[in-house]
Short mmCIF file of C-alpha atoms in Angstrom, two decimals:
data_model
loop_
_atom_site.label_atom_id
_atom_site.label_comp_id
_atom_site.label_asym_id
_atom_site.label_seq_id
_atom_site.Cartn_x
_atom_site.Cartn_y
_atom_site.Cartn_z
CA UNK A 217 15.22 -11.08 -41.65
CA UNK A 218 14.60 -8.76 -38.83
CA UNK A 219 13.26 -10.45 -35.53
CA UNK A 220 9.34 -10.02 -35.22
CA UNK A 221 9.44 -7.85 -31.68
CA UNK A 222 7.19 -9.30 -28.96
CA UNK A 223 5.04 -7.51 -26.55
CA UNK A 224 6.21 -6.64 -23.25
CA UNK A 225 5.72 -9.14 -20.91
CA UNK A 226 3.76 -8.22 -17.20
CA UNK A 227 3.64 -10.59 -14.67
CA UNK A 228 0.60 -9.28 -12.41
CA UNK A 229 1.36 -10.29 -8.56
CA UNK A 230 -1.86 -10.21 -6.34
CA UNK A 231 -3.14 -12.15 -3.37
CA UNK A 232 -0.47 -12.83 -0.71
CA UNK A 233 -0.01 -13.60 2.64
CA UNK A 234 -1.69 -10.69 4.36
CA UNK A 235 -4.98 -9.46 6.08
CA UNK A 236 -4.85 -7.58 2.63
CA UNK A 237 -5.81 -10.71 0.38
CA UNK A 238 -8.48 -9.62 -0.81
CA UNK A 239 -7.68 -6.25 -1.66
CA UNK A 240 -4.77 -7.23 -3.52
CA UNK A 241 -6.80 -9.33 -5.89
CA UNK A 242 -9.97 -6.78 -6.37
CA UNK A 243 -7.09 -4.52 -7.21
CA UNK A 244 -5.39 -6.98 -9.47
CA UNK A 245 -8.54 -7.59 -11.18
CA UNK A 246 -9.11 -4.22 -12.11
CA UNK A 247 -5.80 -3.15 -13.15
CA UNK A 248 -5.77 -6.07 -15.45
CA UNK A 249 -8.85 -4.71 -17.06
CA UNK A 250 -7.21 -1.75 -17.94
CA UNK A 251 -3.61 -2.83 -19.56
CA UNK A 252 -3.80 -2.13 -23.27
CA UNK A 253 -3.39 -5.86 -24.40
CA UNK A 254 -2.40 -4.60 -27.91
CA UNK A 255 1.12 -3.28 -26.25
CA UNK A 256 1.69 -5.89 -23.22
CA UNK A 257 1.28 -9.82 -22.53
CA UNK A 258 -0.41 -10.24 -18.93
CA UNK A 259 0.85 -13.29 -17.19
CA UNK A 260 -1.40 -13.15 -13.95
CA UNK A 261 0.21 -14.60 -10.89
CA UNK A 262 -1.51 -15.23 -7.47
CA UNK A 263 -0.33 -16.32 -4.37
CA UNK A 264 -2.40 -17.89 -2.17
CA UNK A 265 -3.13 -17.53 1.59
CA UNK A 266 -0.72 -20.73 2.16
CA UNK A 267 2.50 -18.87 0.27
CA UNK A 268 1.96 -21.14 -2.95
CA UNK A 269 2.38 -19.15 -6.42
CA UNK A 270 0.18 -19.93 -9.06
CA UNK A 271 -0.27 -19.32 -12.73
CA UNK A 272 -4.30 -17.70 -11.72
CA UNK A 273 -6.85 -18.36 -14.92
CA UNK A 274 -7.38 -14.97 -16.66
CA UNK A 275 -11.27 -15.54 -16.39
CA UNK A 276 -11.17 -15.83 -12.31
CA UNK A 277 -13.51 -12.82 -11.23
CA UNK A 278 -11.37 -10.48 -8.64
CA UNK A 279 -14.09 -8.29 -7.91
CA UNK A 280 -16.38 -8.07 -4.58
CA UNK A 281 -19.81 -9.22 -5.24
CA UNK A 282 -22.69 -9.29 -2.88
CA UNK A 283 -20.38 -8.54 0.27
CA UNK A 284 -18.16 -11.90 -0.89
CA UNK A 285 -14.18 -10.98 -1.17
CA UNK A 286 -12.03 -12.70 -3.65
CA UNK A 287 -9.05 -14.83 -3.24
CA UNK A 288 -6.24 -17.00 -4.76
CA UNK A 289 -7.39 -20.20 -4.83
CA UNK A 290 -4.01 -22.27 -5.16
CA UNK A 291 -5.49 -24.77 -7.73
CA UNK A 292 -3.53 -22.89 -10.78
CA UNK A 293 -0.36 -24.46 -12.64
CA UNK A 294 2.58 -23.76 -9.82
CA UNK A 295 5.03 -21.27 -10.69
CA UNK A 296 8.32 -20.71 -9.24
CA UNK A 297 10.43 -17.60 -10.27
CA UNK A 298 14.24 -18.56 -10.21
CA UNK A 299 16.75 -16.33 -8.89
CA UNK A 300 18.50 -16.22 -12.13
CA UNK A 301 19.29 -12.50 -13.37
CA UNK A 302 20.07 -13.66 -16.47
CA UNK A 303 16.82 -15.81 -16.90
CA UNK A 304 14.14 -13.17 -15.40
CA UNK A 305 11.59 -15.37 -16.21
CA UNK A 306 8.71 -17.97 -14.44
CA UNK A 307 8.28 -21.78 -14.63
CA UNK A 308 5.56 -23.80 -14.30
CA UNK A 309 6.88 -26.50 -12.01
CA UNK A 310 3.92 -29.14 -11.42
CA UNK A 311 4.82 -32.52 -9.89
CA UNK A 312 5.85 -34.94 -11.85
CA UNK A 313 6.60 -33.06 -15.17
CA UNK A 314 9.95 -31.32 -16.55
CA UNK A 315 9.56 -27.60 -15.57
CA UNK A 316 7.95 -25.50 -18.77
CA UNK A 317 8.97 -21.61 -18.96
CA UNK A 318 6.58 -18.99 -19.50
CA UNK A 319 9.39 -16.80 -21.21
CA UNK A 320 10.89 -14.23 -20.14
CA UNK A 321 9.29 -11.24 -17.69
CA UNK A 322 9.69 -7.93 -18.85
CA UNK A 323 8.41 -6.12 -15.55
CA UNK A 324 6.37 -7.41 -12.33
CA UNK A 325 3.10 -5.30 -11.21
CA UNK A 326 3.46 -6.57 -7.46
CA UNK A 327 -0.37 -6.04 -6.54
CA UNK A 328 0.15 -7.14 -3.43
CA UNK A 329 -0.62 -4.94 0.27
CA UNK A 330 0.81 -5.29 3.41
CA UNK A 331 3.02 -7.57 4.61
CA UNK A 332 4.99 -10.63 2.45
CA UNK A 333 4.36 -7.85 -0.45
CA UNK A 334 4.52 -4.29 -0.01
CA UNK A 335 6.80 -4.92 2.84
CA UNK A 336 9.87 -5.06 0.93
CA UNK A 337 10.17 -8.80 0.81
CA UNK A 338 8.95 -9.18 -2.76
CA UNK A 339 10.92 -6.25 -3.66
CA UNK A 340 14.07 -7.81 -2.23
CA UNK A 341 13.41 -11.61 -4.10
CA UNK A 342 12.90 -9.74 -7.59
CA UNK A 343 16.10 -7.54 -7.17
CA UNK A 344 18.16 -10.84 -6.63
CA UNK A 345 16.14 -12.13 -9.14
CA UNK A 346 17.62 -9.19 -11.44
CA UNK A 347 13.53 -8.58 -12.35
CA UNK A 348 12.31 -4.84 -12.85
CA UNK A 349 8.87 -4.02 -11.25
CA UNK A 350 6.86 -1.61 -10.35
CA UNK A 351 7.04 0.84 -7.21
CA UNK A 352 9.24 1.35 -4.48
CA UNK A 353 12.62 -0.77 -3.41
CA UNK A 354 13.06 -2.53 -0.56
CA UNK A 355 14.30 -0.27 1.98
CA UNK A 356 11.29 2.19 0.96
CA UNK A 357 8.39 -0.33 0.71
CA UNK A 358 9.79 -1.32 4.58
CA UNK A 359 9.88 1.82 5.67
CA UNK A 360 6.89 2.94 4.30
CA UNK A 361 4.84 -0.54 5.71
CA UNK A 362 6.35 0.20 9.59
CA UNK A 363 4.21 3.19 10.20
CA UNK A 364 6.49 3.81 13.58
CA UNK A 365 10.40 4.09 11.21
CA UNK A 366 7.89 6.07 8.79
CA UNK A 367 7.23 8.73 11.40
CA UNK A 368 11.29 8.36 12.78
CA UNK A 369 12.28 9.25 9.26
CA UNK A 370 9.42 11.98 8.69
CA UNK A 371 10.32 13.29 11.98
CA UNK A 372 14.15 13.22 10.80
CA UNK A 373 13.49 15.40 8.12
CA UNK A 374 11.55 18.10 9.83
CA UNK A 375 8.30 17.05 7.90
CA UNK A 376 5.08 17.34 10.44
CA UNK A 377 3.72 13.91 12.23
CA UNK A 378 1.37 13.58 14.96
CA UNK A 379 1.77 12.17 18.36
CA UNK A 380 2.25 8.62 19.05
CA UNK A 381 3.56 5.51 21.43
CA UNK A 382 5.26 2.41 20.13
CA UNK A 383 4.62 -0.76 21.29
CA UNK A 384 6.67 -3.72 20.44
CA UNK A 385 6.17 -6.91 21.33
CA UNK A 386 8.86 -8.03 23.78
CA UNK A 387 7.82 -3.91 25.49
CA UNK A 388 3.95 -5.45 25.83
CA UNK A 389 4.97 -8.53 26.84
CA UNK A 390 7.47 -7.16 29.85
CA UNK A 391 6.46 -3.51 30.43
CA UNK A 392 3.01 -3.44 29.74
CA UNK A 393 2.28 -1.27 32.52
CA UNK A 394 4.82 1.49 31.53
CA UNK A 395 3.42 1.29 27.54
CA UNK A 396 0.12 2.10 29.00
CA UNK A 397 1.39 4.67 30.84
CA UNK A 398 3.04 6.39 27.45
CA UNK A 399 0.05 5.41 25.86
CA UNK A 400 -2.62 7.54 28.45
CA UNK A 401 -0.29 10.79 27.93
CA UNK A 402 -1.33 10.90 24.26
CA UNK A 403 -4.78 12.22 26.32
CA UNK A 404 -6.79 9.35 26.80
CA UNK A 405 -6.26 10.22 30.89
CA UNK A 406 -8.22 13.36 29.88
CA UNK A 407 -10.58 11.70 27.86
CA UNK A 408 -9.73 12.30 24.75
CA UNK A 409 -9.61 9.76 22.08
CA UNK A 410 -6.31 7.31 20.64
CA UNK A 411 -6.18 4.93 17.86
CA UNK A 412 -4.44 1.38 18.21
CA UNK A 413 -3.01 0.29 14.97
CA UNK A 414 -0.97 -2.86 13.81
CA UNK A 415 2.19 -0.89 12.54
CA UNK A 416 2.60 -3.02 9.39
CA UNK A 417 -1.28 -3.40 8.42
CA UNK A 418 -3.46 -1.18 5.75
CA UNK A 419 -6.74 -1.31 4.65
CA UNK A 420 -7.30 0.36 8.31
CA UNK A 421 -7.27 -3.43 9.05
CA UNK A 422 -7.22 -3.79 12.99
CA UNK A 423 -7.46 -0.56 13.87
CA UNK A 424 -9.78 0.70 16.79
CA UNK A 425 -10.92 4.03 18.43
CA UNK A 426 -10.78 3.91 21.63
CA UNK A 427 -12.44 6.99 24.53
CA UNK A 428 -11.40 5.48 27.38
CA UNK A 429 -9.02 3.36 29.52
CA UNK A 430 -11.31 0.04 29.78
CA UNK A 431 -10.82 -0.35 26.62
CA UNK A 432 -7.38 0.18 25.75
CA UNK A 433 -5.36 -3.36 26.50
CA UNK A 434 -8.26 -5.30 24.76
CA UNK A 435 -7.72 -2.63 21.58
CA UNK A 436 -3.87 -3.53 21.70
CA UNK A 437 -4.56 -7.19 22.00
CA UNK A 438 -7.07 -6.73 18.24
CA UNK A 439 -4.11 -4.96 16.97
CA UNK A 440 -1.78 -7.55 17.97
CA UNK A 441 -3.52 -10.49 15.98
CA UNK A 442 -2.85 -8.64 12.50
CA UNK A 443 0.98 -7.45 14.40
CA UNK A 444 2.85 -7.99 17.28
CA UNK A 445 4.06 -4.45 16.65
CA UNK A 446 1.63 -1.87 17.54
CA UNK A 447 1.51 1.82 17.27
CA UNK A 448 -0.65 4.28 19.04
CA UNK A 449 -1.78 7.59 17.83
CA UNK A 450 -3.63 10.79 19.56
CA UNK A 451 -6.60 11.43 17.69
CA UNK A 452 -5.87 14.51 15.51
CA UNK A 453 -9.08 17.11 15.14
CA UNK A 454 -9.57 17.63 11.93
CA UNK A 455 -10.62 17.56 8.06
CA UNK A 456 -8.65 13.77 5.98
CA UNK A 457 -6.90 14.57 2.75
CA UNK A 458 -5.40 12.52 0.71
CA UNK A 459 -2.81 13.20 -2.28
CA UNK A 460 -1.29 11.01 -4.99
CA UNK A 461 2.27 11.06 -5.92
CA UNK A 462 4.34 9.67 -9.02
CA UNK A 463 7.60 9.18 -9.80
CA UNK A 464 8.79 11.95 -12.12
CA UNK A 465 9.20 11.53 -15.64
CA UNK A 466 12.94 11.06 -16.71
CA UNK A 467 14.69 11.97 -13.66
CA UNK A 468 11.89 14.42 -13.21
CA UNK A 469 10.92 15.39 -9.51
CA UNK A 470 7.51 13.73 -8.17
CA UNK A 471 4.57 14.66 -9.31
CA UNK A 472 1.69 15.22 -7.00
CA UNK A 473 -1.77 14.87 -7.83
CA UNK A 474 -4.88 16.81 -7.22
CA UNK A 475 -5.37 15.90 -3.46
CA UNK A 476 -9.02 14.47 -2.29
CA UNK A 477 -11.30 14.63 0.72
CA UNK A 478 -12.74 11.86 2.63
CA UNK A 479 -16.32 12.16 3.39
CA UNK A 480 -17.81 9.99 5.88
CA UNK A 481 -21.41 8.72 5.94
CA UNK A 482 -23.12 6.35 7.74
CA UNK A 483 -22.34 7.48 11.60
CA UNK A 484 -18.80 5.60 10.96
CA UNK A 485 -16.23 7.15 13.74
CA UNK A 486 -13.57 6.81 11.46
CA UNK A 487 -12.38 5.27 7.55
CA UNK A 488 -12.47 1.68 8.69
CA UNK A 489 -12.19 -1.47 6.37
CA UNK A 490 -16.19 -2.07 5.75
CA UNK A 491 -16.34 2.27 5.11
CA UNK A 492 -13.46 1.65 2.84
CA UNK A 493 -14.92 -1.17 0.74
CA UNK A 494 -18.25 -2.63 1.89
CA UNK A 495 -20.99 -0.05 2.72
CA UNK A 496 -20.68 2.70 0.32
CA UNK A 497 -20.87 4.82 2.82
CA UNK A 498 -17.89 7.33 1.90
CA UNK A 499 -17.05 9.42 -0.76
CA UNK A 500 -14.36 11.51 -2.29
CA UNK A 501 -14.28 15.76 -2.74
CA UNK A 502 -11.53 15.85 -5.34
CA UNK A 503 -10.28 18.47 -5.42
CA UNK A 504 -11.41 19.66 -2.11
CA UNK A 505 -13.02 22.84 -0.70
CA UNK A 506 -9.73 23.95 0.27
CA UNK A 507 -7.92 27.70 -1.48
CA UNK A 508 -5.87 27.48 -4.11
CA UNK A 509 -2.54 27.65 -1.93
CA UNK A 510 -3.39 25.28 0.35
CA UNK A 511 -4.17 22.51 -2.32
CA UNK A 512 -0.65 23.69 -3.40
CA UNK A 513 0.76 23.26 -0.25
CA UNK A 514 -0.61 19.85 0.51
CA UNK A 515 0.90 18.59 -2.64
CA UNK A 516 4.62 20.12 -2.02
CA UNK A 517 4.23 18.19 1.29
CA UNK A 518 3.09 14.64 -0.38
CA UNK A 519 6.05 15.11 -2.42
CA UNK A 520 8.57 15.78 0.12
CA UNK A 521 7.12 12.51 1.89
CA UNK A 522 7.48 10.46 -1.21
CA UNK A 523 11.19 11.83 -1.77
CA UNK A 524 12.00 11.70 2.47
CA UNK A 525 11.44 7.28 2.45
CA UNK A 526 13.15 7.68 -1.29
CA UNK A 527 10.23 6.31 -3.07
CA UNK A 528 9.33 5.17 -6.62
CA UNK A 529 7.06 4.31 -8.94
CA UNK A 530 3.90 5.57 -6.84
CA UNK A 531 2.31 6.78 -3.45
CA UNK A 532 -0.42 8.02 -1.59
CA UNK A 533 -0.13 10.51 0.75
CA UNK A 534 -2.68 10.36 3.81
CA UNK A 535 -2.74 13.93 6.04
CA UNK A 536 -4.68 15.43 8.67
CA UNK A 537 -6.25 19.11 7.67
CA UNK A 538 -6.54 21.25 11.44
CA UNK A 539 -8.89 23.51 11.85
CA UNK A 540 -5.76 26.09 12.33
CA UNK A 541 -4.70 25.11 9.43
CA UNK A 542 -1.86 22.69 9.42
CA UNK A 543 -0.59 19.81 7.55
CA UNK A 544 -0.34 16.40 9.89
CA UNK A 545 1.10 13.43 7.93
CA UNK A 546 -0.56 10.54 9.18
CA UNK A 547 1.05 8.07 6.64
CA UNK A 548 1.68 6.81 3.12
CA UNK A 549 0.95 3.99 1.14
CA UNK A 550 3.86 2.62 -1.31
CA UNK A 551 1.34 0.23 -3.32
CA UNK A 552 -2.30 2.19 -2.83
CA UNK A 553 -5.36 0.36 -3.97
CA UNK A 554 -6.72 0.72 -7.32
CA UNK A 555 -10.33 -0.61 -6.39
CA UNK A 556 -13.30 1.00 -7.72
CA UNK A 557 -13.63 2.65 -4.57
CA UNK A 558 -9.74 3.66 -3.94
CA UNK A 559 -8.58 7.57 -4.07
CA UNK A 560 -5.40 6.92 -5.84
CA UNK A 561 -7.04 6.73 -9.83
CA UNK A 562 -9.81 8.80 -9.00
CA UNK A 563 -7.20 11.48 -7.74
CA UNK A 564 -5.40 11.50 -11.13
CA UNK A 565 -8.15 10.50 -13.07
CA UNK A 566 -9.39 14.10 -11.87
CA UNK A 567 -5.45 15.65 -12.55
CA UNK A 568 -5.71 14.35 -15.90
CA UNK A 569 -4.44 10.76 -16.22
CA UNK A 570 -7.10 8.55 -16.85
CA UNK A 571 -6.78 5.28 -15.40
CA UNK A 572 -5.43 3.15 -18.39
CA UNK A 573 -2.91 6.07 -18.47
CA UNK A 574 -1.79 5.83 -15.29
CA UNK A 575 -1.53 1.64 -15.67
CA UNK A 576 0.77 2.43 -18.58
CA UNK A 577 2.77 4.77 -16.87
CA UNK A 578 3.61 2.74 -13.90
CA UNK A 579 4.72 0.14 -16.16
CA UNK A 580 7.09 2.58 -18.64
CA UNK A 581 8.42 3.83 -15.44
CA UNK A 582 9.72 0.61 -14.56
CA UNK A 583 11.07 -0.47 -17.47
CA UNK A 584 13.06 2.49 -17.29
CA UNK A 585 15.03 1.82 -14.64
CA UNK A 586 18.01 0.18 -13.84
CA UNK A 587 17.94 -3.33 -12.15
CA UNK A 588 20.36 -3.80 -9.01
CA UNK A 589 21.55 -0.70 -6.67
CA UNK A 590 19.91 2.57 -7.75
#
């Protein structure tokens, strides 16, 4: 008697350790909407604020409501995931009881942003663990977090970047006076604007705008409690486009989506965290009013960015339009949000994946690949 086949099993990561928290789980609890239950067996996971794993309760609403952000709460079954290539699966390890697997996991959705998630650590735990998932590996998801080696290996392969200053911490901490120095030749001596960023932060988390000298250490300092490593950037002139990017499909090159435009409203100076998800405030052109060669263009670019940090699974691509007309990558985003509000679905949702599509695909493209060295 043939063996009745099971559905594939997806272990849903969201929450974490990061400024990101609540992002990840919004995200979590919309992608979880969308996976065809007929085909796969969701096992959500959250990790809490503390590090704690947790088997989350399906019914636990990810989703911001009246201003409030989500989170893991840490009160589910704990779950451990053993480094065992040959087990690949979770157990429920609470105190005082003999440890209960959940079965095997076919594939891990790590739902997680920024640091202690779409840093590479994650990435590195399930390739010991022998566990496919979805997205880039380690050495990409580090790269791609650090928006300073990003640039380094941009810059390596002769793909456009704008200007910018490092700042690490042991530099602010014993040559604060020459950083500042670097930092008031982007042009903020002449009075023209810089933005202070954590280097290993998203969901423009930190990040300030800053016209003048007064305010510059006091910038670094906001930057510094989300990262002690901080990069500053010369404000670019110019029109914020944004492009998707998949892996291809069986050994395929990347695909690149229609790209979008972000459209500020509100008076915001730039696409900061409550513009992102709070205020409604911007929208998305997709495609934008660009010609048809320069939409072309923009995606050739957002694939050579995805292929330069040797990416996989997904992207988004984040550039700067000038009014002369060139391409300025300002940076990419291994695990982009799949909020309501975030570009990534909407762009291929507009190419012609809809978003259960693109859910599915994700997943099939992980379970395609190899575990171990690629």
């Amino acid at each position: 008697m043939s063996q009745v086949s099971r559905k594939v099993r997806v272990a849903v990561v969201f929450g974490g350790r990061s400024s990101e928290h609540a992002i990840s789980c919004v995200t979590a609890g919309a992608v979880m909407a969308a996976i065809d239950r007929d085909r796969y067996e969701v096992i959500p996971v959250g990790i809490a604020r503390d590090g704690r794993w947790v088997l989350a309760p399906e019914d636990q609403t990810l989703a911001i409501e009246d201003g409030r952000l989500p989170e893991v709460s840490g009160e589910g079954a704990p779950l451990a995931l053993p480094f065992d290539p040959d087990g690949r699966g979770l157990l429920v390890v609470e105190p005082g009881r003999v440890p209960a697997t959940l079965g095997e996991v076919d594939v891990v959705l790590p739902l997680l942003h920024g640091p202690y998630g779409e840093d590479g650590t994650i990435q590195g735990m399930l390739d010991l663990a022998g566990v496919r998932y979805v997205g880039a590996g380690v050495l990409a998801s580090a790269v791609g977090m650090d928006k300073g080696f990003m640039k380094l290996v941009w810059q390596a392969q002769g793909l456009p970047v704008g200007p910018y200053v490092l700042i690490g911490d042991r530099e602010w901490r014993r040559e604060r006076k020459r950083k500042l120095d670097e930092v008031r030749e982007l042009g903020l001596a002449d009075g023209r604007a810089v933005f202070v960023k954590p280097a290993r932060a998203g969901s423009s988390m930190g990040i300030s705008r800053v016209t003048s000298e007064d305010g510059l250490e006091a910038a670094i300092e906001a930057a510094r409690e989300h990262d002690p490593k901080v990069i500053v950037e010369a404000a670019i002139e110019g029109r914020e486009i944004e492009c998707g990017v998949l892996q291809g499909l069986d050994d395929g090159p990347p695909e690149a989506s229609l790209p979008a435009e972000v459209l500020m409203g509100g008076g915001r100076d730039f696409y900061d965290f409550e513009t992102k998800y709070l205020d409604g405030a911007t929208t998305m052109a997709i495609p934008p009013d660009l010609p048809p060669e320069a939409v072309e263009e923009v995606r050739r670019i957002a694939a050579q960015a995805f292929d330069a940090l040797d990416c996989e699974g997904l992207a988004r691509v984040d550039f700067f339009l000038t009014p002369g007309g060139d391409w300025i990558l300002n940076e990419i985003n291994t695990m982009p949000g799949f909020t309501p509000a975030s570009a990534f679905p909407q762009m291929w949702a507009a190419t012609g994946l809809d978003y259960p599509s693109l859910v599915d695909r994700l997943i099939q493209t992980a379970l395609k690949r190899s575990t171990g060295l690629r």
